[in-house]
mmCIF file of C-alpha atoms in Angstrom:
data_model
loop_
_atom_site.group_PDB
_atom_site.id
_atom_site.type_symbol
_atom_site.label_atom_id
_atom_site.label_comp_id
_atom_site.label_asym_id
_atom_site.label_seq_id
_atom_site.Cartn_x
_atom_site.Cartn_y
_atom_site.Cartn_z
ATOM 1 C CA UNK A 1 125.624 87.088 101.743
ATOM 2 C CA UNK A 2 124.249 88.755 98.738
ATOM 3 C CA UNK A 3 120.738 89.307 97.798
ATOM 4 C CA UNK A 4 119.316 87.805 94.752
ATOM 5 C CA UNK A 5 118.544 90.466 91.956
ATOM 6 C CA UNK A 6 116.243 89.934 88.813
ATOM 7 C CA UNK A 7 116.841 91.802 85.979
ATOM 8 C CA UNK A 8 114.576 92.634 83.261
ATOM 9 C CA UNK A 9 114.809 93.603 79.988
ATOM 10 C CA UNK A 10 111.730 95.523 78.546
ATOM 11 C CA UNK A 11 112.229 96.274 74.831
ATOM 12 C CA UNK A 12 109.001 96.994 72.331
ATOM 13 C CA UNK A 13 107.960 98.753 69.629
ATOM 14 C CA UNK A 14 105.063 100.500 72.091
ATOM 15 C CA UNK A 15 105.184 100.443 76.138
ATOM 16 C CA UNK A 16 103.253 103.202 78.138
ATOM 17 C CA UNK A 17 104.236 104.206 82.055
ATOM 18 C CA UNK A 18 101.552 105.403 83.123
ATOM 19 C CA UNK A 19 101.245 107.337 87.133
ATOM 20 C CA UNK A 20 98.072 109.572 85.955
ATOM 21 C CA UNK A 21 96.486 107.467 83.898
ATOM 22 C CA UNK A 22 93.302 106.986 85.553
ATOM 23 C CA UNK A 23 91.297 109.157 83.169
ATOM 24 C CA UNK A 24 92.232 111.029 79.732
ATOM 25 C CA UNK A 25 94.562 111.533 78.793
ATOM 26 C CA UNK A 26 96.724 108.670 79.154
ATOM 27 C CA UNK A 27 100.384 109.640 80.203
ATOM 28 C CA UNK A 28 103.976 107.912 80.146
ATOM 29 C CA UNK A 29 106.979 108.411 82.049
ATOM 30 C CA UNK A 30 110.122 108.460 80.082
ATOM 31 C CA UNK A 31 111.026 105.087 81.914
ATOM 32 C CA UNK A 32 109.269 101.974 83.666
ATOM 33 C CA UNK A 33 107.890 102.732 86.896
ATOM 34 C CA UNK A 34 108.078 100.605 90.241
ATOM 35 C CA UNK A 35 104.437 100.818 90.381
ATOM 36 C CA UNK A 36 104.203 99.415 86.631
ATOM 37 C CA UNK A 37 106.942 96.736 86.752
ATOM 38 C CA UNK A 38 105.103 95.306 90.127
ATOM 39 C CA UNK A 39 101.975 94.904 88.270
ATOM 40 C CA UNK A 40 103.414 92.812 85.544
ATOM 41 C CA UNK A 41 105.019 90.680 88.377
ATOM 42 C CA UNK A 42 101.993 90.481 90.335
ATOM 43 C CA UNK A 43 99.964 89.031 86.739
ATOM 44 C CA UNK A 44 102.652 86.595 85.902
ATOM 45 C CA UNK A 45 102.188 85.412 89.614
ATOM 46 C CA UNK A 46 98.319 85.551 89.060
ATOM 47 C CA UNK A 47 97.488 88.231 91.208
ATOM 48 C CA UNK A 48 94.190 90.303 90.462
ATOM 49 C CA UNK A 49 94.078 93.978 90.515
ATOM 50 C CA UNK A 50 93.679 95.715 94.048
ATOM 51 C CA UNK A 51 95.616 92.238 95.408
ATOM 52 C CA UNK A 52 97.068 93.450 98.911
ATOM 53 C CA UNK A 53 99.812 90.988 98.214
ATOM 54 C CA UNK A 54 101.069 93.527 95.343
ATOM 55 C CA UNK A 55 101.853 96.247 98.055
ATOM 56 C CA UNK A 56 103.037 93.616 101.200
ATOM 57 C CA UNK A 57 105.455 91.263 99.120
ATOM 58 C CA UNK A 58 106.516 92.959 96.283
ATOM 59 C CA UNK A 59 106.509 96.939 96.328
ATOM 60 C CA UNK A 60 107.576 96.896 99.953
ATOM 61 C CA UNK A 61 109.825 94.061 99.317
ATOM 62 C CA UNK A 62 111.819 94.976 96.559
ATOM 63 C CA UNK A 63 114.660 97.679 95.412
ATOM 64 C CA UNK A 64 114.223 98.829 92.107
ATOM 65 C CA UNK A 65 116.319 100.361 89.372
ATOM 66 C CA UNK A 66 116.511 101.015 85.528
ATOM 67 C CA UNK A 67 119.161 101.451 83.086
ATOM 68 C CA UNK A 68 117.800 103.130 79.977
ATOM 69 C CA UNK A 69 119.394 101.519 77.141
ATOM 70 C CA UNK A 70 117.745 103.025 74.646
ATOM 71 C CA UNK A 71 115.115 106.785 75.133
ATOM 72 C CA UNK A 72 113.030 106.014 72.780
ATOM 73 C CA UNK A 73 110.410 108.875 71.832
ATOM 74 C CA UNK A 74 107.238 110.033 73.223
ATOM 75 C CA UNK A 75 104.479 109.338 70.454
ATOM 76 C CA UNK A 76 100.727 110.672 71.050
ATOM 77 C CA UNK A 77 97.779 108.085 69.704
ATOM 78 C CA UNK A 78 94.314 108.261 69.770
ATOM 79 C CA UNK A 79 91.882 105.815 70.266
ATOM 80 C CA UNK A 80 88.203 106.172 70.234
ATOM 81 C CA UNK A 81 86.049 104.303 73.127
ATOM 82 C CA UNK A 82 82.407 104.074 72.806
ATOM 83 C CA UNK A 83 79.508 103.578 75.284
ATOM 84 C CA UNK A 84 80.199 106.087 77.270
ATOM 85 C CA UNK A 85 77.393 108.385 78.725
ATOM 86 C CA UNK A 86 77.610 111.423 80.511
ATOM 87 C CA UNK A 87 76.967 112.297 83.901
ATOM 88 C CA UNK A 88 76.144 114.679 85.456
ATOM 89 C CA UNK A 89 79.278 116.823 86.328
ATOM 90 C CA UNK A 90 80.042 116.972 82.328
ATOM 91 C CA UNK A 91 82.133 113.755 82.831
ATOM 92 C CA UNK A 92 81.603 110.182 80.958
ATOM 93 C CA UNK A 93 80.982 107.038 82.221
ATOM 94 C CA UNK A 94 81.364 103.813 80.312
ATOM 95 C CA UNK A 95 77.749 102.346 80.134
ATOM 96 C CA UNK A 96 79.059 98.849 81.542
ATOM 97 C CA UNK A 97 80.853 100.133 84.871
ATOM 98 C CA UNK A 98 78.925 99.762 87.929
ATOM 99 C CA UNK A 99 79.239 103.061 90.045
ATOM 100 C CA UNK A 100 77.585 104.536 93.126
ATOM 101 C CA UNK A 101 75.094 106.347 90.843
ATOM 102 C CA UNK A 102 72.883 103.593 89.281
ATOM 103 C CA UNK A 103 73.378 103.724 85.769
ATOM 104 C CA UNK A 104 69.454 103.123 85.611
ATOM 105 C CA UNK A 105 69.417 106.862 86.229
ATOM 106 C CA UNK A 106 71.859 108.357 84.066
ATOM 107 C CA UNK A 107 70.441 105.804 80.976
ATOM 108 C CA UNK A 108 66.464 107.254 82.323
ATOM 109 C CA UNK A 109 68.223 110.876 81.749
ATOM 110 C CA UNK A 110 66.970 111.664 77.836
ATOM 111 C CA UNK A 111 70.186 113.294 77.007
ATOM 112 C CA UNK A 112 71.761 109.780 77.853
ATOM 113 C CA UNK A 113 72.349 109.118 74.432
ATOM 114 C CA UNK A 114 75.663 106.583 74.518
ATOM 115 C CA UNK A 115 78.700 108.508 73.183
ATOM 116 C CA UNK A 116 81.466 107.880 71.453
ATOM 117 C CA UNK A 117 84.929 109.570 73.133
ATOM 118 C CA UNK A 118 88.382 110.087 71.686
ATOM 119 C CA UNK A 119 90.643 109.434 73.921
ATOM 120 C CA UNK A 120 94.664 110.493 73.475
ATOM 121 C CA UNK A 121 97.108 107.820 74.868
ATOM 122 C CA UNK A 122 101.084 108.805 74.601
ATOM 123 C CA UNK A 123 103.297 105.709 74.356
ATOM 124 C CA UNK A 124 107.147 105.048 74.420
ATOM 125 C CA UNK A 125 108.160 103.828 70.728
ATOM 126 C CA UNK A 126 111.193 101.611 70.070
ATOM 127 C CA UNK A 127 112.184 102.373 73.710
ATOM 128 C CA UNK A 128 114.628 99.393 75.963
ATOM 129 C CA UNK A 129 115.357 98.985 79.377
ATOM 130 C CA UNK A 130 117.051 97.001 81.970
ATOM 131 C CA UNK A 131 115.488 97.133 85.225
ATOM 132 C CA UNK A 132 116.984 95.650 88.607
ATOM 133 C CA UNK A 133 115.172 94.362 91.012
ATOM 134 C CA UNK A 134 116.470 92.930 94.882
ATOM 135 C CA UNK A 135 115.260 91.453 97.480
ATOM 136 C CA UNK A 136 114.901 94.493 100.198
ATOM 137 C CA UNK A 137 116.341 93.331 103.572
#
């Protein structure tokens, strides 16, 4: 008996499928990624970020395919992000993020003036995709 297949049409004015988007710049791939679609499904199911079911039930249990219906165009956007503090290694950390480095120490630094940084972001404009997901036997 064939496995059921879920088809998702992903189309919109802007979408981003980043694979290296933890810091700046925030990139995008030219088509949806399996991890991005698994994240969307997990969110729809009420799973939180870091929920192990994302890997065990969804990622490992699904085959994934994409048909590009309209590739769209990659566009670059710039966003401003506020309340960042400089760290010892020359990077910035958001003042509301708890880290292993005590924020009190960072804030105690006389050079730790909250900064506004410009964050480059990449998106696909007017792209359309058909994604197929099949249960992995």
